[in-house]
């Protein structure tokens, strides 16, 4: 009887064997395989991150708008400077043109007074003689030449007997001459010429002499035929 009681006592105090890892889990308990990772739930979005990104975008757009405004102001300033320089340039050109025209006006004033004075003389009861007309016209031509000289254009004259120069002379007529030395020379002067800084701007109109071809008893000589 003592052995049976010992067995009961020993059976009550004997430790519970460890549960097998592959044994089914009891109700309400979760079993995990050894070495298996536990999946964590995804993090919830942070509302403050979106607000920061939006603030950065707005700040960048504001800075870009300010930069564009500054560029527009610079462009407008450049346009104003260009307009002012163009206006000043036009004013200088007008001033230079007026300065060039001043001596011409002075010469024209004298020419006007001369023409008015001579018109009164010719309208008088006793007008001057016809010979006075040549001197009057010569004086008018001198006044015009003086006005041109004030603009930098000088008059040059041509005398009969000078060799014909195609750079300074414009032939308007060819006149036959009997003297062989006059061949290719100026025999008549129609107008004067004008030059500026040594360059001819208006050639003098002249008549050029040309020697007549020698003639035989039966007319002008012709090339001899063969035979």
Coordinates of C-alpha atoms in Angstrom, one line a residue:
X1 CA 0.0 0.0 0.0
X2 CA 2.9 2.3 0.6
X3 CA 4.1 1.8 -2.9
X4 CA 0.8 2.8 -4.4
X5 CA 0.6 5.9 -2.3
X6 CA 4.2 6.7 -3.2
X7 CA 3.3 6.4 -6.9
X8 CA 0.3 8.7 -6.4
X9 CA 2.4 11.3 -4.6
X10 CA 5.1 11.0 -7.1
X11 CA 2.5 11.3 -9.9
X12 CA 1.1 14.5 -8.5
X13 CA 4.5 16.1 -8.0
X14 CA 6.0 15.0 -11.3
X15 CA 6.7 18.0 -13.7
X16 CA 4.6 18.5 -16.9
X17 CA 6.5 17.6 -20.0
X18 CA 7.3 20.5 -22.4
X19 CA 4.9 21.0 -25.2
X20 CA 6.0 20.0 -28.6
X21 CA 6.7 22.9 -31.0
X22 CA 4.5 21.2 -33.6
X23 CA 1.7 20.6 -31.2
X24 CA -1.5 22.6 -31.9
X25 CA -1.8 25.8 -29.9
X26 CA -4.4 26.1 -27.2
X27 CA -7.4 28.4 -27.7
X28 CA -6.5 32.1 -27.7
X29 CA -2.7 31.6 -28.1
X30 CA -0.6 32.1 -31.3
X31 CA 2.1 29.8 -32.2
X32 CA 5.2 31.0 -34.2
X33 CA 7.7 28.9 -36.0
X34 CA 11.3 29.3 -34.7
X35 CA 13.2 31.8 -36.9
X36 CA 10.0 33.3 -38.5
X37 CA 9.9 37.2 -38.7
X38 CA 6.9 39.0 -37.4
X39 CA 5.4 41.4 -40.0
X40 CA 5.0 45.0 -38.7
X41 CA 2.0 47.1 -39.8
X42 CA 2.8 49.9 -42.4
X43 CA 3.5 53.3 -40.8
X44 CA 0.8 55.9 -40.9
X45 CA 1.4 58.9 -43.1
X46 CA 2.6 62.0 -41.3
X47 CA 0.4 65.0 -42.2
X48 CA 3.1 67.5 -41.3
X49 CA 5.4 66.2 -44.1
X50 CA 2.8 67.3 -46.8
X51 CA 2.5 70.7 -45.2
X52 CA 6.3 71.2 -45.3
X53 CA 6.5 70.2 -49.0
X54 CA 3.6 72.6 -49.8
X55 CA 5.3 75.4 -48.0
X56 CA 8.6 74.8 -49.9
X57 CA 6.8 74.9 -53.2
X58 CA 5.0 78.1 -52.4
X59 CA 8.3 79.7 -51.2
X60 CA 10.0 78.7 -54.5
X61 CA 7.2 80.1 -56.6
X62 CA 7.2 83.4 -54.7
X63 CA 11.0 83.7 -55.2
X64 CA 10.6 83.0 -58.9
X65 CA 7.8 85.6 -59.2
X66 CA 10.1 88.2 -57.6
X67 CA 13.0 87.3 -59.9
X68 CA 10.7 87.7 -62.9
X69 CA 9.5 91.0 -61.7
X70 CA 13.1 92.2 -61.3
X71 CA 14.0 91.0 -64.8
X72 CA 10.9 92.9 -66.1
X73 CA 12.0 96.1 -64.4
X74 CA 15.6 95.7 -65.8
X75 CA 14.2 95.2 -69.3
X76 CA 11.9 98.3 -68.9
X77 CA 14.9 100.3 -67.7
X78 CA 17.0 99.1 -70.7
X79 CA 14.2 100.2 -73.1
X80 CA 14.0 103.6 -71.5
X81 CA 17.8 104.0 -71.8
X82 CA 17.7 102.9 -75.5
X83 CA 14.9 105.3 -76.2
X84 CA 16.7 108.2 -74.5
X85 CA 20.0 107.5 -76.4
X86 CA 18.1 107.2 -79.7
X87 CA 16.4 110.6 -79.0
X88 CA 19.7 112.2 -78.1
X89 CA 21.3 110.7 -81.2
X90 CA 18.6 112.1 -83.4
X91 CA 19.0 115.5 -81.7
X92 CA 22.7 115.5 -82.4
X93 CA 22.1 114.6 -86.0
X94 CA 19.6 117.4 -86.4
X95 CA 22.1 119.8 -84.7
X96 CA 24.9 118.7 -87.1
X97 CA 22.6 119.1 -90.1
X98 CA 21.7 122.5 -89.0
X99 CA 25.3 123.4 -88.4
X100 CA 26.1 122.2 -92.0
X101 CA 23.2 124.2 -93.4
X102 CA 24.1 127.5 -91.7
X103 CA 26.8 128.5 -94.1
X104 CA 24.6 127.6 -97.0
X105 CA 21.8 129.8 -95.6
X106 CA 24.3 132.6 -95.3
X107 CA 25.3 132.3 -98.9
X108 CA 21.7 132.1 -100.0
X109 CA 20.9 135.2 -98.0
X110 CA 23.6 137.1 -99.9
X111 CA 22.3 135.6 -103.2
X112 CA 18.8 136.7 -102.3
X113 CA 19.8 140.2 -101.5
X114 CA 21.8 140.4 -104.8
X115 CA 18.9 139.2 -106.9
X116 CA 16.5 141.5 -105.1
X117 CA 18.8 144.5 -105.6
X118 CA 19.4 143.8 -109.2
X119 CA 15.7 143.3 -109.9
X120 CA 15.0 146.7 -108.5
X121 CA 17.7 148.2 -110.8
X122 CA 16.3 146.5 -113.9
X123 CA 12.8 147.6 -113.0
X124 CA 13.9 151.3 -112.7
X125 CA 12.9 153.8 -115.4
X126 CA 16.5 153.7 -116.6
X127 CA 17.7 150.0 -116.4
X128 CA 21.3 149.2 -116.8
X129 CA 22.7 148.2 -120.2
X130 CA 22.7 144.7 -121.6
X131 CA 26.4 144.3 -120.8
X132 CA 25.6 144.5 -117.2
X133 CA 23.6 141.2 -117.4
X134 CA 26.8 139.2 -118.0
X135 CA 28.5 140.6 -114.8
X136 CA 25.3 140.0 -112.8
X137 CA 25.0 136.3 -113.9
X138 CA 28.7 135.8 -113.1
X139 CA 28.2 137.3 -109.6
X140 CA 25.3 134.9 -109.1
X141 CA 27.4 131.9 -110.1
X142 CA 30.2 133.0 -107.7
X143 CA 27.7 133.2 -104.9
X144 CA 26.5 129.7 -105.6
X145 CA 30.0 128.4 -105.8
X146 CA 30.8 130.1 -102.5
X147 CA 27.8 128.4 -100.9
X148 CA 28.9 125.0 -102.2
X149 CA 32.5 125.7 -100.9
X150 CA 31.0 126.1 -97.4
X151 CA 29.8 122.5 -97.6
X152 CA 33.2 121.2 -98.6
X153 CA 32.7 121.1 -102.4
X154 CA 35.2 123.2 -104.3
X155 CA 34.8 124.5 -107.8
X156 CA 37.5 123.8 -110.4
X157 CA 37.7 125.4 -113.9
X158 CA 39.0 124.1 -117.2
X159 CA 40.9 126.1 -119.8
X160 CA 40.8 125.4 -123.5
X161 CA 44.0 123.6 -124.6
X162 CA 44.2 121.3 -121.6
X163 CA 44.5 117.6 -122.3
X164 CA 41.3 115.7 -122.1
X165 CA 41.0 113.9 -118.7
X166 CA 38.2 111.3 -118.4
X167 CA 38.4 111.6 -114.6
X168 CA 37.7 115.3 -114.5
X169 CA 36.0 116.0 -117.9
X170 CA 32.8 114.8 -119.4
X171 CA 32.8 115.2 -123.2
X172 CA 29.5 116.6 -124.5
X173 CA 30.7 117.3 -128.0
X174 CA 33.4 116.3 -130.4
X175 CA 34.7 119.2 -132.6
X176 CA 37.0 118.7 -135.6
X177 CA 40.3 120.5 -135.5
X178 CA 42.9 121.0 -138.2
X179 CA 45.8 121.3 -135.9
X180 CA 47.1 117.8 -134.9
X181 CA 48.3 119.2 -131.6
X182 CA 44.8 120.0 -130.6
X183 CA 43.7 116.4 -131.1
X184 CA 42.4 115.0 -127.8
X185 CA 42.4 118.4 -126.0
X186 CA 39.7 120.6 -124.6
X187 CA 38.6 123.1 -127.2
X188 CA 35.4 124.4 -125.5
X189 CA 34.2 124.6 -121.9
X190 CA 30.5 124.3 -121.2
X191 CA 30.4 124.0 -117.3
X192 CA 32.8 124.0 -114.4
X193 CA 33.5 121.0 -112.3
X194 CA 33.3 120.4 -108.6
X195 CA 35.4 118.2 -106.2
X196 CA 35.4 117.3 -102.6
X197 CA 38.5 116.2 -100.7
X198 CA 40.3 115.7 -103.9
X199 CA 37.6 113.5 -105.4
X200 CA 35.6 114.7 -108.4
X201 CA 31.9 114.9 -107.6
X202 CA 30.7 116.6 -110.7
X203 CA 32.8 116.5 -113.9
X204 CA 33.3 119.6 -116.1
X205 CA 31.4 119.5 -119.4
X206 CA 33.8 120.1 -122.3
X207 CA 34.1 119.8 -126.0
X208 CA 37.0 117.6 -127.2
X209 CA 38.9 118.3 -130.4
X210 CA 39.4 115.5 -132.9
X211 CA 41.8 115.9 -135.9
X212 CA 40.3 115.1 -139.3
X213 CA 41.5 112.0 -141.1
X214 CA 43.9 112.7 -144.0
X215 CA 42.2 112.4 -147.4
X216 CA 43.7 111.6 -150.8
X217 CA 42.7 112.8 -154.3
X218 CA 39.8 110.3 -154.4
X219 CA 38.6 110.6 -150.8
X220 CA 39.7 109.1 -147.5
X221 CA 42.4 106.5 -147.6
X222 CA 41.4 102.9 -147.3
X223 CA 43.3 99.7 -146.7
X224 CA 44.9 98.4 -149.9
X225 CA 43.4 95.2 -151.2
X226 CA 45.6 92.1 -151.7
X227 CA 47.2 91.8 -155.2

